[in-house]
Short mmCIF file of C-alpha atoms in Angstrom, two decimals:
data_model
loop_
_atom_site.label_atom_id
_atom_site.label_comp_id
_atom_site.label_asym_id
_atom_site.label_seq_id
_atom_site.Cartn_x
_atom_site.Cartn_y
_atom_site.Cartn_z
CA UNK R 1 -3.01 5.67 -1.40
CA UNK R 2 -1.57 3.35 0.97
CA UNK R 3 2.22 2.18 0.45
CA UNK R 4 4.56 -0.48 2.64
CA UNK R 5 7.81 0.31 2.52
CA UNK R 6 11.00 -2.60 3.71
CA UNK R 7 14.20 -0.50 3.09
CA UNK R 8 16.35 -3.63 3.51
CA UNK R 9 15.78 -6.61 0.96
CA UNK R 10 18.56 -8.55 2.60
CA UNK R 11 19.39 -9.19 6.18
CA UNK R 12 21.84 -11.04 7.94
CA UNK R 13 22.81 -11.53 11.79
CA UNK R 14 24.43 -14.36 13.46
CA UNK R 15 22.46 -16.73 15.95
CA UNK R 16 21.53 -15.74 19.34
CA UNK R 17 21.92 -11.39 18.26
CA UNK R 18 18.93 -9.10 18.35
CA UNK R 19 17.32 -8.52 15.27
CA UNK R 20 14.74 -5.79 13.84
CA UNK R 21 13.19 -5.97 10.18
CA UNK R 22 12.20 -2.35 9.48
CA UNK R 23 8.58 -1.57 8.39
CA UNK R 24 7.21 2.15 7.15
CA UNK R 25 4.09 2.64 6.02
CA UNK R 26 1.96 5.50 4.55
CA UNK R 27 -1.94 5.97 5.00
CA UNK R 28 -4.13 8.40 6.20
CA UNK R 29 -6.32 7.06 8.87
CA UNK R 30 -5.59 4.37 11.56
CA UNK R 31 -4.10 1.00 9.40
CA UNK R 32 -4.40 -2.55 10.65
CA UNK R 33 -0.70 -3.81 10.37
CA UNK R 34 0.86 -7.37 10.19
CA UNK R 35 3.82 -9.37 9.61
CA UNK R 36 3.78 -12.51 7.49
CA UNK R 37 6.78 -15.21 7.31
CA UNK R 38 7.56 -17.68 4.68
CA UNK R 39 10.36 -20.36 5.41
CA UNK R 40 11.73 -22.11 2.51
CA UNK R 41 9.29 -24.42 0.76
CA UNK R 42 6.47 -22.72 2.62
CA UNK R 43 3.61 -21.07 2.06
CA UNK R 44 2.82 -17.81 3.41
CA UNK R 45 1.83 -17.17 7.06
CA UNK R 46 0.69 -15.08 9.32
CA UNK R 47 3.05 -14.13 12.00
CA UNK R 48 1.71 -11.41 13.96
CA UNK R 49 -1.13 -8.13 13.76
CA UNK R 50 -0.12 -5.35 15.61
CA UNK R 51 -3.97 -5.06 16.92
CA UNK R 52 -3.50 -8.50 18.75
CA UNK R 53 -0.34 -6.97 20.36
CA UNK R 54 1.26 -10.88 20.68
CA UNK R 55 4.60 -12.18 20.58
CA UNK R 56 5.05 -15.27 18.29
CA UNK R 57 7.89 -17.01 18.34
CA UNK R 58 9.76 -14.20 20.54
CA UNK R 59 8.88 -11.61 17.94
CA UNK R 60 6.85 -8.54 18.94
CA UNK R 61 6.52 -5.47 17.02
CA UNK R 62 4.82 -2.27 18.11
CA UNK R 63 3.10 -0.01 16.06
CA UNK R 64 4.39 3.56 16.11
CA UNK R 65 2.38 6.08 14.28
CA UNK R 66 4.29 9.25 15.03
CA UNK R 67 6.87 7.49 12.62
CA UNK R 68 4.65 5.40 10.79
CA UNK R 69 6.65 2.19 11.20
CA UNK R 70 5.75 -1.20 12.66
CA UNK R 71 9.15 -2.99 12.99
CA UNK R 72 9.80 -6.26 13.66
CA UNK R 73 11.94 -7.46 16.63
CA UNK R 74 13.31 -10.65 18.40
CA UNK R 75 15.84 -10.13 21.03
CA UNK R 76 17.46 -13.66 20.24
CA UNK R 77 17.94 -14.68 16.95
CA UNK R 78 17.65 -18.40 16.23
CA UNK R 79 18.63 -20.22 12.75
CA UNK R 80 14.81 -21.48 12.17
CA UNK R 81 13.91 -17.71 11.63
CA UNK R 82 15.79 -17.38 8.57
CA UNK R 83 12.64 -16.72 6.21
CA UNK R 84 11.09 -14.05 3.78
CA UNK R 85 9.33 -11.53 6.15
CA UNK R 86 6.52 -9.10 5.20
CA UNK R 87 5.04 -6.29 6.41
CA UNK R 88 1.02 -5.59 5.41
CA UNK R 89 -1.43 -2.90 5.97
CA UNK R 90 -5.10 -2.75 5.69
CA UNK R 91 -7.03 0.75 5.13
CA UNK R 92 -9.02 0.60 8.94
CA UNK R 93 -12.71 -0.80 9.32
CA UNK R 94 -15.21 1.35 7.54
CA UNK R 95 -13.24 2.15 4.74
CA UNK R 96 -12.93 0.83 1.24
CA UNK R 97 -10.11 -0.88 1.48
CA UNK R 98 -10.70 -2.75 4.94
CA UNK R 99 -9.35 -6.36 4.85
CA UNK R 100 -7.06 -6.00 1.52
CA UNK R 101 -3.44 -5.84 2.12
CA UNK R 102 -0.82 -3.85 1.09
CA UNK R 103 2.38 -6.03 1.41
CA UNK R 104 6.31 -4.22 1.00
CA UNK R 105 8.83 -5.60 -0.80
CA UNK R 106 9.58 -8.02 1.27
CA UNK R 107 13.14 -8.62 3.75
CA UNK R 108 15.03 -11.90 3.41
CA UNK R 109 16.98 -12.70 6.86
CA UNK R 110 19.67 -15.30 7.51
CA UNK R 111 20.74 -15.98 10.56
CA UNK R 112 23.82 -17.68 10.89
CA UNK R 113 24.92 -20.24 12.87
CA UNK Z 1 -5.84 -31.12 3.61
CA UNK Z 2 -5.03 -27.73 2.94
CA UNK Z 3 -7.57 -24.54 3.53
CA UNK Z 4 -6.72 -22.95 0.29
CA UNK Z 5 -5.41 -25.34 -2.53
CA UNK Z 6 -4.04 -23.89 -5.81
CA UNK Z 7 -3.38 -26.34 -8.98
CA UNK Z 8 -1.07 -26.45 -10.94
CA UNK Z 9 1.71 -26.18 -8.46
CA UNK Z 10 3.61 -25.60 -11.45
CA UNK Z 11 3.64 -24.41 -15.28
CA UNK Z 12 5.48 -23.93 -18.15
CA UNK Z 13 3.78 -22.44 -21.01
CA UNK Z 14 4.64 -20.51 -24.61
CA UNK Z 15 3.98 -17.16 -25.05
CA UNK Z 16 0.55 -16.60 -26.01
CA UNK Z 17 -0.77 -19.34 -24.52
CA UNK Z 18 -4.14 -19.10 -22.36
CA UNK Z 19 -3.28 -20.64 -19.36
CA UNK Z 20 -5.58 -20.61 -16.04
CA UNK Z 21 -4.63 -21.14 -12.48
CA UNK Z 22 -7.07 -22.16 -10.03
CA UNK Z 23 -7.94 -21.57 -6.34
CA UNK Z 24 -10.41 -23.19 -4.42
CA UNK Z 25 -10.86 -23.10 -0.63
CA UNK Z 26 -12.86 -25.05 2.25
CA UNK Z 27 -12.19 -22.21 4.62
CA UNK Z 28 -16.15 -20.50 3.61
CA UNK Z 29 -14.35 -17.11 3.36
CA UNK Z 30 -16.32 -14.53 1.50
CA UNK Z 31 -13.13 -12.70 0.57
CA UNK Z 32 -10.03 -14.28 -2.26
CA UNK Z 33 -7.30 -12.38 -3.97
CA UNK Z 34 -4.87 -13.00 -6.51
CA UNK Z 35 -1.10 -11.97 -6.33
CA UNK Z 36 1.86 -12.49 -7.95
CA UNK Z 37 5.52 -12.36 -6.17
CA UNK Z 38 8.13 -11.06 -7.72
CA UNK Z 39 11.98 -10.94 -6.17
CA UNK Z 40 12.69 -7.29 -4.70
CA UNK Z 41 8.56 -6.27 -5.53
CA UNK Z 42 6.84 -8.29 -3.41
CA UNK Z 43 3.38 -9.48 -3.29
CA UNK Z 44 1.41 -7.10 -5.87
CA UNK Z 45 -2.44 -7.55 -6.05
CA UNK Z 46 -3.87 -8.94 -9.45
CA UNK Z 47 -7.94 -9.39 -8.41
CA UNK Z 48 -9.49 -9.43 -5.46
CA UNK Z 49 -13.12 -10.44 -5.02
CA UNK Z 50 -15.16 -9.75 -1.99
CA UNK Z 51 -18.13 -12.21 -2.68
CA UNK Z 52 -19.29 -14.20 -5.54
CA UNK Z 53 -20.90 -11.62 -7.78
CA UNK Z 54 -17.89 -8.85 -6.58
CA UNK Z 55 -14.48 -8.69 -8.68
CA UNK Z 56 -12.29 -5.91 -8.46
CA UNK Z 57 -9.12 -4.75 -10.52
CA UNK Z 58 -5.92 -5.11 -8.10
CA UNK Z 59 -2.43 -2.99 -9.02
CA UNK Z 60 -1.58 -5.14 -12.20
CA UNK Z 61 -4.76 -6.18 -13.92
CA UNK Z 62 -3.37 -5.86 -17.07
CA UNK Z 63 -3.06 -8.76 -18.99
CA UNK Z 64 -5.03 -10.81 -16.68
CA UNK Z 65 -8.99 -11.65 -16.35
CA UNK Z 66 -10.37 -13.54 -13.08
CA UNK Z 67 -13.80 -15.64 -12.63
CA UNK Z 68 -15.26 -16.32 -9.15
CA UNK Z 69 -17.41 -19.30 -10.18
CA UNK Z 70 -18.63 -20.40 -6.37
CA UNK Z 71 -17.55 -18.97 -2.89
CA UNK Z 72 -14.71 -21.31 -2.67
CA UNK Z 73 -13.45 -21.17 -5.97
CA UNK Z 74 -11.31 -18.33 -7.81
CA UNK Z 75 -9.40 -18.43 -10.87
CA UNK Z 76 -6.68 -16.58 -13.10
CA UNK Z 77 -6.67 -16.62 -16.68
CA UNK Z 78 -3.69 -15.39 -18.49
CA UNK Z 79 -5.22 -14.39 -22.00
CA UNK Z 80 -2.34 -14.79 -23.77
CA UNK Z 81 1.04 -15.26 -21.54
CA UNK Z 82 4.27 -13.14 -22.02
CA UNK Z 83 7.54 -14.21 -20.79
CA UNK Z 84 6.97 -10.92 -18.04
CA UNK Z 85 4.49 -12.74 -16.58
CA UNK Z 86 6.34 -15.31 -15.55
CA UNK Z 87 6.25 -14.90 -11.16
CA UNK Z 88 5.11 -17.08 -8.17
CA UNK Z 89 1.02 -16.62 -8.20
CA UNK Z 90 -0.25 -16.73 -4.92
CA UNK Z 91 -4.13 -17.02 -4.09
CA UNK Z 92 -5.48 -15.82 -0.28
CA UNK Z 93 -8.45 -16.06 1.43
CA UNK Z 94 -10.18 -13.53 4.22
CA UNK Z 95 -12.64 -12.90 6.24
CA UNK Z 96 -14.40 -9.99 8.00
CA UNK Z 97 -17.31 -12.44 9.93
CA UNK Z 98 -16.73 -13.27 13.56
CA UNK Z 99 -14.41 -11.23 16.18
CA UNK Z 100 -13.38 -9.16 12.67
CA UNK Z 101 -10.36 -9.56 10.48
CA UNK Z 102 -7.74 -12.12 10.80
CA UNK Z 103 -5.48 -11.61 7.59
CA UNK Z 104 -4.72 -13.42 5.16
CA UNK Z 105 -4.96 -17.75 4.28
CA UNK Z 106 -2.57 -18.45 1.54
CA UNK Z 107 -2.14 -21.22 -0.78
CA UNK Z 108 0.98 -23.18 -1.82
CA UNK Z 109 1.47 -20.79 -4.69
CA UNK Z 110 1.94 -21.49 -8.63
CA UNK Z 111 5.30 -21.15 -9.95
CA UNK Z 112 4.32 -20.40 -13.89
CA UNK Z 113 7.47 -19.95 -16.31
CA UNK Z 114 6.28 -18.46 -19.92
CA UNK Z 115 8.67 -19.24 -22.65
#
């Protein structure tokens, strides 16, 4: 089975400090892995996929399988990022489950002025 | 326009009520799911349905019953709502055609209160 996990539901930093959202995943083979935003009002969108290896909007994240994580980074925080964030997975082509996403729970970040 | 355009954008309904929520979508993506957001759960998977005669149970089926009725349409039937079902409904689109997946289109989302 394939599980997203976002240990922190809340996060808050002030403008212009670093800030990570921490994603873990589990799944046994080689996942597809994305990040999704959604600012207030919004609907859902696609941020990054780790396969793409882009930064959008200064974030990057890098997907580390020895510790099956895939956080989310932006050296600078501005205000405008204060969103929902999710982390996804998707089983890896081939299988069964290629394409359907897994999303965590989900990390709510306010950055402060 | 939108890609993916759910109605209603909202609902209030009684309990045991039928009540369906409709997608439809002018992005001609084989691929549309059904989820439901709830506040420190996440996105959880209702239905999925990876082409018009292909449905498939998500994590919380229960309570729920889909009908892809045409490529770019998808909708959610509640049989008979319960207050617990009351959650932000979000529909998505995919596709696997072209330089291979993409993730995700979402729509605007249904906000349904049961009562």
């Amino acid at each position: 089975a394939q599980r997203v996990t976002q240990p922190e539901k809340l996060l808050s930093v002030f403008k212009g400090a670093p800030v990570e959202l921490k994603c873990n995943y589990s799944y046994s083979g080689s996942p597809e892995l994305f990040w999704y935003v959604q600012y207030s009002r919004q609907r859902l969108q696609l941020l990054l996929r780790h396969i793409s290896r882009e930064s959008i909007k200064g974030f990057t994240a890098d997907l580390n399988k020895g510790e099956t994580s895939f956080h989310l980074k932006k050296p600078f925080a501005q205000e405008e990022d204060s969103a929902m964030y999710y982390c996804a997975l998707s089983g890896n082509a081939g299988g069964t489950s290629y394409g359907k996403l897994t999303f965590g729970q989900g990390t709510i970040l306010t950055v402060h002025p | 326009d939108a890609d993916v355009t759910q109605t209603p954008r909202n609902r209030i309904t009684k309990t045991g009520k039928r009540i369906m929520l409709e997608c439809s979508q002018t992005k001609g993506h084989d691929r549309m799911y059904w989820y439901r957001q709830d506040p420190g759960l996440g996105l959880q998977l209702i239905y999925y349905s990876f082409d018009v005669k292909d449905i498939n149970k998500g994590e919380i089926s229960d309570g729920y019953s889909v009908s892809r009725q045409a490529q770019a349409k998808f909708s959610l039937s509640l049989e008979s709502a319960i207050p617990n079902q009351t959650a932000l409904y979000f529909c998505a689109t995919s596709d696997l055609r072209g330089k291979g997946y993409h993730g995700y289109t979402f729509g605007s989302g249904t906000r349904l209160t049961v009562v």
